[in-house]
Amino acid sequence: MSAPVSPTLASGSASATSAGAGAPRLSAAEIDASCRWPLLVLFLSAIGWLVGGTVLALIASIKLHGPGFLAGCEWLTLGRVRPAAMNALLYGFASQAAMGVLLWQFCRLGNVRLLFPGPIIIAGNFWNLGVTVGVVAILAGESTGFEWLEMPRYAAGILFAAYAVIGICAAATFHLRRERALYVTQWYLLAALFWFPWVYSAANCLLALDPVRGALQAAVNAWFTNNLLGLWLTPVCLGSWFYFVPKLLNRPLHSRELAVFGFWTLAIFTNWSGLTQLTGGPLPRWMPAASVAANVLLLVPIIATGMNWRLTMLGQCAKIRENMVLRFVTFGGGCYLVGGLASVIIGLREVSAVTQFTYVPVAVKQLALHGFVGMVLFGCLYYILPRLLQTEWPKPRLIRAHYLCSTIGVALLFVPLAIGGVFQGLKLNDPAVPFVALAKSTIPWVGLHTLGLIVLLAGQFAFLSNLAGLLRGWCANHCAWMCELCCGGDANGGGKR
């Protein structure tokens, strides 16, 4: 095991130990320059998929309380547009942005240039091709029918091949790092790097290539949805929290040992906790029972992580309010704690008897995806993109508007569906309540969910507007530099050639 390292040192302090004696440290600008084009491909594509996926999710939400909306288009029926939206958000936005954040942090923490940027750019384009093919196939009616795995086999094959290239380049970059000591963030990122291909390939083999039979398909699908979020996106976002918060607060992480303990307990218990949603289903009783136990034990990493976060941020409220990156990341961390606690509660047998088959599990997943993963990744983008382009965000007010819209939108996605889902479950268990009356009673809650998506989309457009200004500023600076290089010092063309 590598020697412990202070978070402040691992986050970029010039006094950290280098791999070779006397080896010069790379500057942050050199590292960022090596990452620029691959990460721009991943980040800009992810943002495009975010907006497209949110629009599709908005259409699906409207259809839940207005079934006649776009009823004449078979491509936009609820059974097609909802899984298409989730796949666009999961694979187009969240996974792609996570890969970019992972690569950048490997380079920064390892004090190493990104290796093989060309293959990463090609693989990133193939990843987007795979997502495009998969989403279009779902809208065309070729869905596999398995949650979060609706893309047909040929699209999944493209995604896996593209990720294999990116993963190999990331692993090589990590292996050749100059800073040999490991920080907690690298534990999470390296584990996620290998967990994703294991989870994704295993699920595709068991559900698409050589399908298992009967109720085992539901078990594999539940295992996959739980681990895609818990062993891929969650470690990347937790690792990002452990990197950015101590760095921006300019203070060390409270306890490295507590963070490592949280990592190992997360790794052990998450893999077993996915079958709680099948409680009461046609499976051997020990399978959901083991999942319920593992789900309760997930309180251990949640509490350990929460304590570490609180003690790290103690007395730093003023800095958090002033720094928008910190506000995004800490809000995302809060959503992780709330969502994790909610997942444990609805996994209990007594509670799942009410919440199963209602909007409550949907609300928890929305909180995890938009509140935790989305907000942490946005904080990362707000920090990384200006450093890649060597320019500042042009309109800080739009960052605040994006944050405000995102927080309100996440609240409207989670709270109404959670409350409405509880009432829905109570009525489902009452045989005297007609199903039509039950369905009508959910309309106000779903309407608030639709409002949340509209607010969320407004925040995303604020981010897009600010990003367009950032790119224009970079292009202007880049063109001025090129003119100065070509014209011998005069950007207007009047210098010596």
Coordinates of C-alpha atoms in Angstrom, one line a residue:
M1 CA 0.0 0.0 0.0
S2 CA 1.3 3.5 -0.8
A3 CA 2.1 5.8 1.9
P4 CA -0.6 8.2 3.1
V5 CA -0.5 11.7 1.6
S6 CA -2.0 15.0 2.8
P7 CA -5.0 16.1 0.7
T8 CA -3.6 19.5 0.3
L9 CA -0.4 18.0 -1.1
A10 CA -2.2 15.5 -3.3
S11 CA -4.4 18.3 -4.6
G12 CA -1.5 20.1 -6.3
S13 CA 0.9 21.5 -3.7
A14 CA 4.4 22.0 -5.0
S15 CA 5.9 20.4 -2.0
A16 CA 4.4 16.9 -2.7
T17 CA 6.9 14.1 -3.3
S18 CA 7.7 13.3 -6.9
A19 CA 8.2 9.9 -8.3
G20 CA 11.8 10.5 -9.3
A21 CA 14.4 12.4 -7.2
G22 CA 14.9 15.8 -8.7
A23 CA 12.3 15.3 -11.4
P24 CA 10.8 18.7 -12.3
R25 CA 7.1 19.1 -11.5
L26 CA 4.7 19.8 -14.3
S27 CA 2.7 23.0 -14.0
A28 CA -1.1 22.9 -13.9
A29 CA -1.2 24.7 -17.2
E30 CA 0.9 22.0 -18.9
I31 CA -1.3 19.2 -17.5
D32 CA -4.5 21.0 -18.5
A33 CA -3.2 21.6 -22.0
S34 CA -2.6 17.9 -22.5
C35 CA -6.2 17.2 -21.5
R36 CA -7.8 20.0 -23.5
W37 CA -9.1 18.4 -26.6
P38 CA -10.1 15.0 -25.3
L39 CA -12.0 16.6 -22.4
L40 CA -13.7 19.2 -24.5
V41 CA -15.0 16.4 -26.7
L42 CA -16.4 14.5 -23.7
F43 CA -17.7 17.5 -21.8
L44 CA -19.4 19.3 -24.7
S45 CA -21.0 16.1 -25.9
A46 CA -22.2 15.4 -22.3
I47 CA -23.8 18.8 -22.1
G48 CA -25.6 18.3 -25.4
W49 CA -27.0 14.9 -24.2
L50 CA -28.0 16.5 -20.8
V51 CA -30.3 19.0 -22.6
G52 CA -31.6 16.5 -25.0
G53 CA -32.3 13.9 -22.2
T54 CA -34.0 16.5 -20.0
V55 CA -36.3 17.5 -22.9
L56 CA -37.2 13.8 -23.5
A57 CA -37.8 13.4 -19.7
L58 CA -40.0 16.5 -19.8
I59 CA -42.1 15.0 -22.6
A60 CA -42.4 11.7 -20.6
S61 CA -43.5 13.6 -17.5
I62 CA -46.1 15.6 -19.3
K63 CA -47.6 12.4 -20.7
L64 CA -48.2 11.1 -17.2
H65 CA -50.8 13.8 -16.6
G66 CA -51.7 14.7 -20.2
P67 CA -51.7 11.4 -22.2
G68 CA -52.9 13.2 -25.3
F69 CA -49.7 15.2 -25.6
L70 CA -47.9 14.3 -28.8
A71 CA -50.1 11.2 -29.0
G72 CA -49.9 11.1 -32.8
C73 CA -46.2 10.3 -32.9
E74 CA -45.4 6.7 -32.1
W75 CA -41.7 7.5 -31.5
L76 CA -42.7 9.6 -28.6
T77 CA -45.0 7.3 -26.7
L78 CA -44.4 7.0 -23.0
G79 CA -42.9 3.5 -23.2
R80 CA -40.3 4.8 -25.6
V81 CA -39.5 8.3 -24.6
R82 CA -39.0 7.6 -20.9
P83 CA -36.3 5.0 -21.3
A84 CA -34.7 7.0 -24.1
A85 CA -34.5 10.0 -21.7
M86 CA -32.9 7.9 -19.0
N87 CA -30.3 6.4 -21.3
A88 CA -29.4 9.8 -22.7
L89 CA -28.9 11.1 -19.2
L90 CA -27.1 8.1 -17.8
Y91 CA -24.8 7.3 -20.8
G92 CA -24.8 10.5 -22.8
F93 CA -24.4 13.0 -19.9
A94 CA -23.5 11.4 -16.6
S95 CA -21.1 8.6 -17.8
Q96 CA -19.4 10.8 -20.4
A97 CA -18.8 13.7 -18.0
A98 CA -17.7 11.2 -15.3
M99 CA -15.0 9.9 -17.7
G100 CA -13.7 13.4 -18.4
V101 CA -13.6 14.3 -14.7
L102 CA -11.8 11.0 -13.9
L103 CA -9.2 11.6 -16.6
W104 CA -8.5 15.2 -15.4
Q105 CA -8.2 14.2 -11.8
F106 CA -5.8 11.3 -12.6
C107 CA -3.6 13.8 -14.4
R108 CA -3.7 16.5 -11.7
L109 CA -3.3 14.2 -8.8
G110 CA -0.6 12.2 -10.5
N111 CA 1.2 15.3 -11.9
V112 CA 1.3 13.7 -15.4
R113 CA 0.2 14.6 -18.8
L114 CA -2.7 12.7 -20.3
L115 CA -1.5 9.8 -22.4
F116 CA -2.9 9.0 -25.9
P117 CA -5.2 12.0 -26.3
G118 CA -5.8 11.1 -30.0
P119 CA -7.3 7.6 -29.2
I120 CA -9.4 9.1 -26.4
I121 CA -10.9 11.7 -28.9
I122 CA -11.7 8.9 -31.3
A123 CA -13.2 6.7 -28.6
G124 CA -15.2 9.7 -27.3
N125 CA -16.8 10.1 -30.7
F126 CA -17.5 6.4 -30.9
W127 CA -19.1 6.6 -27.5
N128 CA -21.4 9.3 -28.7
L129 CA -22.2 7.3 -31.8
G130 CA -23.2 4.4 -29.6
V131 CA -25.4 6.5 -27.4
T132 CA -27.0 8.0 -30.6
V133 CA -27.6 4.6 -32.1
G134 CA -29.0 3.3 -28.8
V135 CA -31.4 6.2 -28.1
V136 CA -32.7 6.2 -31.7
A137 CA -33.2 2.5 -31.5
I138 CA -35.2 2.9 -28.3
L139 CA -37.4 5.6 -29.9
A140 CA -37.9 3.3 -32.9
G141 CA -39.2 0.5 -30.7
E142 CA -36.1 -1.8 -30.5
S143 CA -35.7 -1.5 -26.7
T144 CA -34.6 -4.6 -24.8
G145 CA -37.2 -3.9 -22.1
F146 CA -34.6 -4.0 -19.3
E147 CA -34.3 -0.9 -17.1
W148 CA -31.3 1.3 -17.9
L149 CA -30.1 -1.4 -20.3
E150 CA -32.7 -0.7 -23.1
M151 CA -30.1 -0.1 -25.8
P152 CA -29.9 -3.1 -28.3
R153 CA -26.8 -5.3 -28.4
Y154 CA -25.2 -3.5 -31.3
A155 CA -25.3 -0.1 -29.5
A156 CA -24.0 -1.7 -26.3
G157 CA -21.1 -3.2 -28.2
I158 CA -20.1 0.2 -29.5
L159 CA -20.2 1.7 -26.0
F160 CA -18.1 -1.1 -24.5
A161 CA -15.4 -0.9 -27.2
A162 CA -15.2 2.9 -26.8
Y163 CA -15.0 2.6 -23.0
A164 CA -12.3 0.0 -23.3
V165 CA -10.0 2.4 -25.2
I166 CA -10.7 5.3 -22.8
G167 CA -10.2 2.9 -19.8
I168 CA -6.9 1.6 -21.1
C169 CA -5.6 5.2 -21.6
A170 CA -6.8 6.2 -18.2
A171 CA -5.1 3.2 -16.6
A172 CA -1.9 3.9 -18.4
T173 CA -2.0 7.5 -17.3
F174 CA -2.5 6.5 -13.7
H175 CA 0.3 3.9 -13.9
L176 CA 2.8 6.4 -15.2
R177 CA 2.0 9.1 -12.7
R178 CA 4.8 11.1 -11.1
E179 CA 3.2 11.3 -7.7
R180 CA 3.3 7.8 -6.4
A181 CA 1.5 8.4 -3.1
L182 CA -2.2 7.8 -3.4
Y183 CA -4.9 10.2 -2.2
V184 CA -8.4 9.0 -1.3
T185 CA -9.9 10.4 -4.6
Q186 CA -7.7 8.0 -6.6
W187 CA -9.1 5.0 -4.7
Y188 CA -12.6 5.9 -5.7
L189 CA -11.7 6.8 -9.3
L190 CA -9.6 3.7 -10.0
A191 CA -12.2 1.4 -8.5
A192 CA -14.9 3.0 -10.6
L193 CA -12.7 2.7 -13.7
F194 CA -12.8 -1.1 -13.4
W195 CA -16.2 -1.5 -11.8
F196 CA -18.1 0.0 -14.8
P197 CA -16.9 -2.5 -17.5
W198 CA -17.5 -5.4 -15.1
V199 CA -21.1 -4.4 -14.2
Y200 CA -22.0 -3.4 -17.8
S201 CA -20.5 -6.4 -19.5
A202 CA -21.9 -8.9 -17.0
A203 CA -25.4 -7.4 -17.3
N204 CA -25.3 -7.5 -21.1
C205 CA -24.0 -11.1 -21.2
L206 CA -26.7 -12.3 -18.8
L207 CA -29.6 -10.3 -20.4
A208 CA -28.7 -9.8 -24.0
L209 CA -26.0 -12.2 -25.3
D210 CA -26.9 -15.3 -23.4
P211 CA -30.1 -14.5 -21.5
V212 CA -30.9 -16.2 -18.2
R213 CA -34.4 -17.4 -17.8
G214 CA -37.5 -16.3 -15.9
A215 CA -37.3 -14.4 -12.7
L216 CA -33.5 -14.4 -12.8
Q217 CA -33.7 -11.7 -15.5
A218 CA -35.4 -9.4 -13.0
A219 CA -32.7 -10.2 -10.4
V220 CA -29.9 -9.4 -12.8
N221 CA -31.6 -6.2 -14.0
A222 CA -32.1 -5.0 -10.4
W223 CA -28.4 -5.8 -9.6
F224 CA -27.3 -3.8 -12.7
T225 CA -29.4 -0.7 -12.0
N226 CA -28.2 -0.6 -8.4
N227 CA -24.5 -1.1 -9.3
L228 CA -24.5 1.2 -12.3
L229 CA -25.3 4.1 -10.0
G230 CA -23.6 2.7 -6.8
L231 CA -20.3 1.4 -8.3
W232 CA -19.8 3.7 -11.2
L233 CA -21.3 7.2 -10.9
T234 CA -21.3 7.3 -7.1
P235 CA -17.5 6.6 -6.7
V236 CA -16.6 9.2 -9.3
C237 CA -18.7 11.8 -7.6
L238 CA -17.5 10.9 -4.1
G239 CA -13.9 11.0 -5.3
S240 CA -14.6 14.4 -6.8
W241 CA -16.0 15.7 -3.5
F242 CA -12.9 14.5 -1.7
Y243 CA -10.7 16.3 -4.2
F244 CA -12.5 19.7 -4.7
V245 CA -13.7 20.5 -1.2
P246 CA -10.4 20.2 0.7
K247 CA -8.6 21.9 -2.2
L248 CA -10.9 24.9 -2.5
L249 CA -11.2 25.3 1.3
N250 CA -7.4 25.1 1.5
R251 CA -7.5 22.7 4.4
P252 CA -6.7 19.0 4.7
L253 CA -9.4 16.3 4.7
H254 CA -10.4 15.6 8.3
S255 CA -9.6 11.9 8.3
R256 CA -8.0 9.9 5.5
E257 CA -8.6 6.7 7.4
L258 CA -12.3 7.4 7.8
A259 CA -12.5 8.1 4.0
V260 CA -10.8 4.8 3.2
F261 CA -13.1 3.0 5.6
G262 CA -16.1 4.6 3.8
F263 CA -14.6 3.4 0.5
W264 CA -14.3 -0.2 1.5
T265 CA -17.7 -0.5 3.2
L266 CA -19.3 1.1 0.1
A267 CA -17.5 -1.4 -2.1
I268 CA -18.5 -4.4 0.0
F269 CA -22.2 -3.6 0.7
T270 CA -23.3 -1.9 -2.5
N271 CA -22.9 -5.0 -4.7
W272 CA -25.4 -6.9 -2.5
S273 CA -28.1 -4.3 -2.0
G274 CA -29.8 -4.2 -5.4
L275 CA -32.5 -6.8 -4.8
T276 CA -34.5 -4.9 -2.2
Q277 CA -36.8 -3.7 -5.0
L278 CA -37.8 -7.4 -5.6
T279 CA -38.9 -8.0 -2.0
G280 CA -41.9 -10.3 -2.2
G281 CA -41.1 -11.4 -5.8
P282 CA -40.6 -14.9 -7.2
L283 CA -37.1 -15.4 -5.9
P284 CA -35.6 -17.5 -3.1
R285 CA -36.3 -15.6 0.2
W286 CA -32.6 -15.4 1.1
M287 CA -31.8 -13.2 -1.9
P288 CA -33.9 -10.2 -1.1
A289 CA -33.3 -10.8 2.6
A290 CA -29.5 -10.5 2.1
S291 CA -30.1 -7.4 0.0
V292 CA -32.2 -5.8 2.8
A293 CA -29.3 -6.5 5.3
A294 CA -26.7 -5.1 2.9
N295 CA -28.9 -2.1 2.3
V296 CA -29.1 -1.4 6.0
L297 CA -25.4 -1.8 6.4
L298 CA -24.9 0.9 3.7
L299 CA -25.7 3.3 6.6
V300 CA -22.1 2.6 7.7
P301 CA -20.3 4.3 4.7
I302 CA -23.0 7.0 4.5
I303 CA -22.5 7.9 8.2
A304 CA -18.7 7.7 7.9
T305 CA -18.6 9.9 4.8
G306 CA -21.1 12.4 6.3
M307 CA -19.0 12.7 9.5
N308 CA -15.8 13.2 7.5
W309 CA -17.5 15.9 5.3
R310 CA -18.9 17.7 8.3
L311 CA -15.7 17.8 10.2
T312 CA -13.8 18.9 7.0
M313 CA -16.2 21.8 6.4
L314 CA -16.6 22.8 10.0
G315 CA -16.5 26.6 10.3
Q316 CA -16.2 27.1 6.6
C317 CA -19.7 28.2 5.7
A318 CA -18.6 31.7 4.5
K319 CA -16.2 30.2 2.0
I320 CA -18.8 27.7 0.7
R321 CA -21.3 30.5 0.2
E322 CA -18.8 32.6 -1.8
N323 CA -17.4 29.8 -4.0
M324 CA -20.0 28.5 -6.6
V325 CA -18.0 25.3 -7.3
L326 CA -18.2 24.5 -3.6
R327 CA -21.9 25.2 -3.5
F328 CA -22.6 22.8 -6.3
V329 CA -20.4 20.1 -4.9
T330 CA -21.6 20.4 -1.3
F331 CA -25.3 20.5 -2.4
G332 CA -24.6 17.3 -4.4
G333 CA -23.0 15.8 -1.3
G334 CA -26.1 16.6 0.8
C335 CA -28.3 14.9 -1.8
Y336 CA -26.1 11.8 -1.6
L337 CA -26.7 11.6 2.2
V338 CA -30.4 12.2 1.9
G339 CA -30.8 9.9 -1.1
G340 CA -28.7 7.2 0.6
L341 CA -30.9 7.4 3.8
A342 CA -34.1 7.3 1.7
S343 CA -32.8 4.2 -0.2
V344 CA -32.1 2.4 3.1
I345 CA -35.6 3.3 4.4
I346 CA -37.6 2.2 1.3
G347 CA -35.6 -1.1 1.2
L348 CA -37.0 -2.2 4.6
R349 CA -39.8 -4.8 4.2
E350 CA -42.4 -2.9 6.2
V351 CA -41.8 0.3 4.2
S352 CA -41.5 -1.4 0.8
A353 CA -45.0 -2.9 1.3
V354 CA -46.2 0.7 0.9
T355 CA -43.7 2.2 -1.5
Q356 CA -43.1 -0.6 -3.9
F357 CA -44.7 0.0 -7.4
T358 CA -45.1 3.7 -6.6
Y359 CA -43.4 6.9 -7.5
V360 CA -41.2 6.8 -4.4
P361 CA -38.3 4.7 -5.9
V362 CA -38.5 6.9 -9.0
A363 CA -38.1 10.0 -6.7
V364 CA -35.0 8.5 -5.0
K365 CA -33.4 7.7 -8.3
Q366 CA -34.2 11.3 -9.6
L367 CA -32.5 12.7 -6.4
A368 CA -29.5 10.5 -7.0
L369 CA -29.1 11.3 -10.7
H370 CA -30.0 15.0 -10.8
G371 CA -29.2 16.0 -7.2
F372 CA -26.1 14.1 -6.4
V373 CA -24.5 13.1 -9.7
G374 CA -25.7 16.1 -11.7
M375 CA -24.7 18.7 -9.2
V376 CA -21.3 17.3 -8.4
L377 CA -20.5 17.0 -12.1
F378 CA -21.6 20.6 -12.7
G379 CA -19.3 21.7 -9.9
C380 CA -16.5 19.9 -11.6
L381 CA -17.3 21.4 -15.0
Y382 CA -17.4 24.9 -13.6
Y383 CA -13.9 24.3 -12.2
I384 CA -12.3 22.4 -15.0
L385 CA -13.5 24.1 -18.2
P386 CA -12.0 27.5 -17.5
R387 CA -8.7 25.8 -16.8
L388 CA -8.8 23.9 -20.0
L389 CA -9.6 27.0 -22.0
Q390 CA -7.4 29.4 -19.9
T391 CA -10.2 32.0 -19.6
E392 CA -12.8 32.9 -17.0
W393 CA -16.6 32.4 -17.0
P394 CA -18.0 35.5 -18.6
K395 CA -21.2 35.9 -16.5
P396 CA -21.0 34.8 -12.9
R397 CA -24.7 35.8 -12.5
L398 CA -25.6 32.9 -14.8
I399 CA -23.7 30.5 -12.6
R400 CA -25.8 31.7 -9.6
A401 CA -29.0 31.4 -11.7
H402 CA -28.0 27.9 -12.8
Y403 CA -27.4 26.9 -9.1
L404 CA -30.8 28.4 -8.0
C405 CA -32.7 26.7 -10.8
S406 CA -31.0 23.4 -10.2
T407 CA -31.7 23.4 -6.4
I408 CA -35.3 24.3 -6.9
G409 CA -35.6 21.8 -9.8
V410 CA -34.1 18.9 -7.8
A411 CA -36.5 19.7 -4.9
L412 CA -39.5 19.6 -7.2
L413 CA -38.3 16.4 -8.7
F414 CA -37.9 14.6 -5.4
V415 CA -40.3 16.0 -2.8
P416 CA -43.6 15.8 -4.8
L417 CA -43.0 12.3 -6.1
A418 CA -41.9 11.0 -2.7
I419 CA -45.0 12.4 -0.9
G420 CA -47.3 11.5 -3.7
G421 CA -45.8 8.1 -3.9
V422 CA -46.6 7.4 -0.2
F423 CA -50.2 8.4 -0.7
Q424 CA -50.3 6.3 -3.9
G425 CA -49.0 3.2 -2.0
L426 CA -51.5 3.6 0.8
K427 CA -54.3 3.7 -1.8
L428 CA -52.9 0.8 -3.7
N429 CA -53.1 -1.3 -0.5
D430 CA -56.7 -0.2 0.0
P431 CA -59.0 -2.5 -2.1
A432 CA -61.9 0.0 -1.7
V433 CA -60.1 2.7 -3.8
P434 CA -60.7 2.3 -7.6
F435 CA -57.6 2.3 -9.7
V436 CA -58.9 5.2 -11.9
A437 CA -59.4 7.4 -8.8
L438 CA -55.9 6.4 -7.6
A439 CA -54.4 7.4 -11.0
K440 CA -56.2 10.8 -10.9
S441 CA -55.0 11.5 -7.4
T442 CA -51.3 11.4 -8.6
I443 CA -51.8 14.1 -11.2
P444 CA -51.0 17.1 -9.0
W445 CA -47.7 15.5 -7.8
V446 CA -46.7 14.5 -11.3
G447 CA -47.5 18.1 -12.4
L448 CA -45.1 19.5 -9.8
H449 CA -42.5 17.0 -11.1
T450 CA -43.0 18.4 -14.6
L451 CA -42.5 21.9 -13.2
G452 CA -39.3 20.8 -11.7
L453 CA -38.0 19.5 -15.0
I454 CA -38.9 22.9 -16.6
V455 CA -37.0 24.8 -13.9
L456 CA -34.1 22.3 -14.3
L457 CA -34.1 22.9 -18.0
A458 CA -34.0 26.7 -17.5
G459 CA -30.9 26.3 -15.4
Q460 CA -29.3 24.2 -18.1
F461 CA -30.0 26.9 -20.7
A462 CA -28.3 29.4 -18.4
F463 CA -25.3 27.1 -18.2
L464 CA -25.3 26.7 -22.0
S465 CA -25.4 30.5 -22.5
N466 CA -22.5 30.9 -20.1
L467 CA -20.6 28.1 -21.8
A468 CA -21.1 29.7 -25.2
G469 CA -19.6 33.0 -23.9
L470 CA -16.7 31.0 -22.4
L471 CA -16.0 29.3 -25.8
R472 CA -16.2 32.7 -27.6
G473 CA -13.7 34.2 -25.2
W474 CA -11.3 31.3 -25.7
C475 CA -11.7 31.5 -29.5
A476 CA -11.0 35.3 -29.4
N477 CA -7.9 34.8 -27.3
H478 CA -6.8 31.9 -29.4
C479 CA -7.2 33.8 -32.7
A480 CA -5.4 36.8 -31.2
W481 CA -2.5 34.6 -30.2
M482 CA -2.4 33.0 -33.7
C483 CA -2.4 36.5 -35.3
E484 CA 0.4 37.6 -33.0
L485 CA 2.4 34.5 -33.8
C486 CA 1.9 34.9 -37.6
C487 CA 2.3 38.7 -37.7
G488 CA 5.3 39.1 -35.4
G489 CA 3.5 40.7 -32.5
D490 CA 0.7 42.7 -34.0
A491 CA -2.7 41.1 -33.7
N492 CA -4.0 43.5 -36.3
G493 CA -1.6 42.3 -38.9
G494 CA 0.7 45.3 -38.9
G495 CA 3.8 43.6 -37.5
K496 CA 6.7 42.0 -39.2
R497 CA 6.1 38.6 -40.8

